[in-house]
Short mmCIF file of N, CA and C in Angstrom, two decimals:
data_model
loop_
_atom_site.label_atom_id
_atom_site.label_comp_id
_atom_site.label_asym_id
_atom_site.label_seq_id
_atom_site.Cartn_x
_atom_site.Cartn_y
_atom_site.Cartn_z
N MET B 1 -16.95 -5.52 -16.97
CA MET B 1 -16.96 -6.27 -15.74
C MET B 1 -15.60 -6.18 -15.07
N PRO B 2 -15.58 -6.26 -13.76
CA PRO B 2 -14.30 -6.11 -13.05
C PRO B 2 -13.45 -7.38 -13.05
N ILE B 3 -12.20 -7.18 -12.73
CA ILE B 3 -11.28 -8.28 -12.47
C ILE B 3 -11.17 -8.39 -10.95
N LEU B 4 -11.49 -9.56 -10.42
CA LEU B 4 -11.40 -9.78 -8.98
C LEU B 4 -9.97 -10.16 -8.63
N VAL B 5 -9.49 -9.65 -7.50
CA VAL B 5 -8.11 -9.95 -7.08
C VAL B 5 -8.09 -10.28 -5.59
N ALA B 6 -7.25 -11.25 -5.26
CA ALA B 6 -7.01 -11.62 -3.86
C ALA B 6 -5.50 -11.74 -3.68
N VAL B 7 -4.98 -11.08 -2.64
CA VAL B 7 -3.54 -11.06 -2.37
C VAL B 7 -3.27 -11.82 -1.08
N GLU B 8 -2.29 -12.70 -1.12
CA GLU B 8 -1.83 -13.40 0.09
C GLU B 8 -0.47 -12.83 0.47
N SER B 9 -0.27 -12.63 1.75
CA SER B 9 0.96 -11.97 2.19
C SER B 9 1.42 -12.52 3.53
N ARG B 10 2.59 -12.00 3.95
CA ARG B 10 3.07 -12.28 5.31
C ARG B 10 3.81 -11.05 5.81
N SER B 11 3.87 -10.95 7.13
CA SER B 11 4.50 -9.78 7.74
C SER B 11 4.68 -10.03 9.24
N ARG B 12 5.63 -9.34 9.81
CA ARG B 12 5.75 -9.34 11.27
C ARG B 12 4.74 -8.38 11.89
N ALA B 13 4.19 -7.48 11.09
CA ALA B 13 3.17 -6.55 11.57
C ALA B 13 1.86 -7.30 11.78
N ASP B 14 1.15 -6.98 12.84
CA ASP B 14 -0.14 -7.59 13.13
C ASP B 14 -1.23 -6.77 12.45
N LEU B 15 -1.79 -7.30 11.37
CA LEU B 15 -2.78 -6.58 10.58
C LEU B 15 -3.95 -6.08 11.42
N LYS B 16 -4.42 -6.90 12.33
CA LYS B 16 -5.57 -6.50 13.16
C LYS B 16 -5.24 -5.32 14.07
N LYS B 17 -3.99 -5.20 14.47
CA LYS B 17 -3.59 -4.11 15.37
C LYS B 17 -3.21 -2.84 14.62
N VAL B 18 -2.58 -2.97 13.44
CA VAL B 18 -2.04 -1.77 12.77
C VAL B 18 -2.85 -1.32 11.57
N GLY B 19 -3.74 -2.15 11.04
CA GLY B 19 -4.54 -1.78 9.87
C GLY B 19 -3.78 -1.97 8.57
N GLY B 20 -4.51 -1.93 7.46
CA GLY B 20 -3.95 -2.21 6.14
C GLY B 20 -2.84 -1.28 5.70
N ARG B 21 -3.02 0.02 5.90
CA ARG B 21 -2.00 0.99 5.47
C ARG B 21 -0.67 0.75 6.18
N ASN B 22 -0.71 0.62 7.50
CA ASN B 22 0.52 0.42 8.26
C ASN B 22 1.11 -0.97 8.05
N TYR B 23 0.25 -1.95 7.82
CA TYR B 23 0.72 -3.30 7.53
C TYR B 23 1.60 -3.27 6.29
N TRP B 24 1.12 -2.64 5.23
CA TRP B 24 1.89 -2.60 3.98
C TRP B 24 3.05 -1.64 4.03
N ALA B 25 3.05 -0.70 4.95
CA ALA B 25 4.19 0.21 5.13
C ALA B 25 5.31 -0.46 5.92
N HIS B 26 5.00 -1.52 6.64
CA HIS B 26 5.99 -2.21 7.46
C HIS B 26 7.03 -2.89 6.57
N ALA B 27 8.29 -2.76 6.93
CA ALA B 27 9.39 -3.29 6.12
C ALA B 27 9.32 -4.80 5.91
N SER B 28 8.73 -5.53 6.85
CA SER B 28 8.69 -6.99 6.74
C SER B 28 7.54 -7.51 5.87
N SER B 29 6.62 -6.64 5.51
CA SER B 29 5.44 -7.08 4.75
C SER B 29 5.81 -7.40 3.31
N GLU B 30 5.32 -8.55 2.84
CA GLU B 30 5.57 -8.91 1.45
C GLU B 30 4.41 -9.72 0.90
N ALA B 31 4.14 -9.50 -0.37
CA ALA B 31 3.12 -10.27 -1.06
C ALA B 31 3.73 -11.59 -1.48
N LEU B 32 3.02 -12.67 -1.26
CA LEU B 32 3.49 -13.99 -1.65
C LEU B 32 2.93 -14.40 -3.00
N CYS B 33 1.66 -14.08 -3.21
CA CYS B 33 1.01 -14.40 -4.47
C CYS B 33 -0.28 -13.60 -4.58
N ALA B 34 -0.84 -13.57 -5.76
CA ALA B 34 -2.14 -12.94 -5.98
C ALA B 34 -2.86 -13.74 -7.06
N VAL B 35 -4.16 -13.79 -6.95
CA VAL B 35 -4.97 -14.47 -7.95
C VAL B 35 -5.91 -13.45 -8.56
N PHE B 36 -5.96 -13.42 -9.88
CA PHE B 36 -6.82 -12.51 -10.63
C PHE B 36 -7.85 -13.34 -11.38
N PHE B 37 -9.10 -12.90 -11.36
CA PHE B 37 -10.17 -13.57 -12.09
C PHE B 37 -10.91 -12.55 -12.92
N ASP B 38 -10.88 -12.71 -14.23
CA ASP B 38 -11.58 -11.81 -15.15
C ASP B 38 -13.03 -12.28 -15.23
N THR B 39 -13.93 -11.52 -14.64
CA THR B 39 -15.33 -11.93 -14.55
C THR B 39 -16.01 -11.93 -15.92
N ASP B 40 -15.47 -11.21 -16.88
CA ASP B 40 -16.05 -11.15 -18.22
C ASP B 40 -15.62 -12.34 -19.06
N ARG B 41 -14.34 -12.66 -19.03
CA ARG B 41 -13.78 -13.74 -19.87
C ARG B 41 -13.70 -15.09 -19.16
N GLY B 42 -13.69 -15.08 -17.83
CA GLY B 42 -13.53 -16.31 -17.08
C GLY B 42 -12.08 -16.75 -16.93
N ASP B 43 -11.15 -15.88 -17.33
CA ASP B 43 -9.71 -16.19 -17.22
C ASP B 43 -9.22 -16.05 -15.79
N ILE B 44 -8.24 -16.87 -15.43
CA ILE B 44 -7.59 -16.79 -14.13
C ILE B 44 -6.10 -16.61 -14.36
N GLU B 45 -5.49 -15.71 -13.59
CA GLU B 45 -4.04 -15.52 -13.63
C GLU B 45 -3.51 -15.58 -12.21
N ILE B 46 -2.46 -16.33 -12.01
CA ILE B 46 -1.81 -16.43 -10.70
C ILE B 46 -0.47 -15.72 -10.79
N TRP B 47 -0.28 -14.76 -9.93
CA TRP B 47 0.99 -14.02 -9.84
C TRP B 47 1.72 -14.48 -8.59
N GLU B 48 3.03 -14.72 -8.73
CA GLU B 48 3.85 -15.09 -7.58
C GLU B 48 4.98 -14.08 -7.42
N ARG B 49 5.41 -13.90 -6.18
CA ARG B 49 6.47 -12.95 -5.85
C ARG B 49 7.65 -13.14 -6.81
N GLY B 50 8.18 -12.03 -7.30
CA GLY B 50 9.32 -12.06 -8.20
C GLY B 50 8.95 -12.04 -9.68
N GLN B 51 7.68 -12.29 -9.99
CA GLN B 51 7.25 -12.27 -11.38
C GLN B 51 6.98 -10.83 -11.81
N PRO B 52 6.99 -10.59 -13.13
CA PRO B 52 6.66 -9.24 -13.61
C PRO B 52 5.21 -8.88 -13.31
N ARG B 53 4.87 -7.65 -13.58
CA ARG B 53 3.51 -7.14 -13.39
C ARG B 53 2.50 -8.09 -14.05
N PRO B 54 1.41 -8.42 -13.35
CA PRO B 54 0.41 -9.33 -13.92
C PRO B 54 -0.18 -8.80 -15.23
N ALA B 55 -0.30 -9.66 -16.21
CA ALA B 55 -0.82 -9.26 -17.53
C ALA B 55 -2.25 -8.73 -17.45
N MET B 56 -3.05 -9.26 -16.56
CA MET B 56 -4.45 -8.81 -16.47
C MET B 56 -4.56 -7.33 -16.11
N LEU B 57 -3.55 -6.79 -15.46
CA LEU B 57 -3.59 -5.37 -15.11
C LEU B 57 -3.51 -4.49 -16.35
N GLU B 58 -3.02 -5.03 -17.44
CA GLU B 58 -2.88 -4.27 -18.68
C GLU B 58 -4.18 -4.18 -19.46
N ARG B 59 -5.19 -4.90 -19.04
CA ARG B 59 -6.48 -4.90 -19.76
C ARG B 59 -7.28 -3.63 -19.54
N GLY B 60 -6.91 -2.86 -18.54
CA GLY B 60 -7.62 -1.62 -18.27
C GLY B 60 -8.96 -1.80 -17.59
N ALA B 61 -9.26 -3.00 -17.16
CA ALA B 61 -10.52 -3.25 -16.47
C ALA B 61 -10.43 -2.77 -15.03
N GLU B 62 -11.56 -2.54 -14.43
CA GLU B 62 -11.62 -2.15 -13.02
C GLU B 62 -11.29 -3.36 -12.15
N LEU B 63 -10.47 -3.13 -11.12
CA LEU B 63 -10.16 -4.19 -10.17
C LEU B 63 -11.13 -4.14 -9.01
N ALA B 64 -11.51 -5.30 -8.53
CA ALA B 64 -12.39 -5.39 -7.36
C ALA B 64 -11.77 -6.40 -6.39
N ALA B 65 -11.86 -6.09 -5.10
CA ALA B 65 -11.30 -6.96 -4.08
C ALA B 65 -12.18 -6.91 -2.84
N HIS B 66 -12.06 -7.94 -2.03
CA HIS B 66 -12.86 -8.04 -0.80
C HIS B 66 -12.67 -6.80 0.08
N ASN B 67 -11.45 -6.34 0.23
CA ASN B 67 -11.15 -5.19 1.07
C ASN B 67 -10.42 -4.13 0.24
N ALA B 68 -11.07 -3.71 -0.84
CA ALA B 68 -10.44 -2.82 -1.82
C ALA B 68 -10.05 -1.46 -1.26
N ARG B 69 -10.73 -0.99 -0.23
CA ARG B 69 -10.39 0.34 0.31
C ARG B 69 -9.38 0.27 1.44
N GLY B 70 -9.04 -0.91 1.85
CA GLY B 70 -8.10 -1.07 2.96
C GLY B 70 -6.90 -1.88 2.55
N PHE B 71 -6.87 -3.10 2.95
CA PHE B 71 -5.73 -3.99 2.75
C PHE B 71 -5.30 -4.09 1.28
N ASP B 72 -6.24 -4.44 0.40
CA ASP B 72 -5.89 -4.70 -1.00
C ASP B 72 -5.43 -3.45 -1.73
N ARG B 73 -5.99 -2.31 -1.41
CA ARG B 73 -5.55 -1.06 -2.04
C ARG B 73 -4.09 -0.78 -1.73
N PHE B 74 -3.72 -0.92 -0.47
CA PHE B 74 -2.34 -0.63 -0.06
C PHE B 74 -1.37 -1.69 -0.58
N ALA B 75 -1.86 -2.92 -0.73
CA ALA B 75 -1.03 -3.97 -1.35
C ALA B 75 -0.73 -3.60 -2.79
N ALA B 76 -1.75 -3.18 -3.54
CA ALA B 76 -1.56 -2.80 -4.95
C ALA B 76 -0.58 -1.62 -5.07
N GLU B 77 -0.71 -0.65 -4.18
CA GLU B 77 0.21 0.50 -4.22
C GLU B 77 1.63 0.05 -3.93
N ARG B 78 1.81 -0.80 -2.93
CA ARG B 78 3.15 -1.27 -2.56
C ARG B 78 3.79 -2.06 -3.70
N LEU B 79 2.98 -2.82 -4.42
CA LEU B 79 3.47 -3.64 -5.51
C LEU B 79 3.64 -2.87 -6.82
N GLY B 80 3.23 -1.60 -6.82
CA GLY B 80 3.35 -0.79 -8.02
C GLY B 80 2.27 -1.08 -9.05
N TRP B 81 1.14 -1.60 -8.58
CA TRP B 81 0.04 -1.95 -9.48
C TRP B 81 -0.99 -0.82 -9.58
N GLY B 82 -0.72 0.31 -8.97
CA GLY B 82 -1.64 1.44 -9.02
C GLY B 82 -2.46 1.55 -7.75
N PRO B 83 -3.21 2.64 -7.65
CA PRO B 83 -4.03 2.86 -6.45
C PRO B 83 -5.25 1.96 -6.43
#
């Protein structure tokens, strides 16, 4: 089962105007926090800016997100969490 992830961020870039890729490429864009939910175990992990890589990413499970091909994919790449 997948791990669901939601990322909250802020930026001077207007997401609706520039799209997910350009939003995350913008120098002002930063992730504030992310919430991970393991659908198999029912575990929740909250990651906040400045913390090490989220432990749930080490489980090798597939990640799923509301906008996995757009916004969330580029957020994960920017944060070094993989494609």
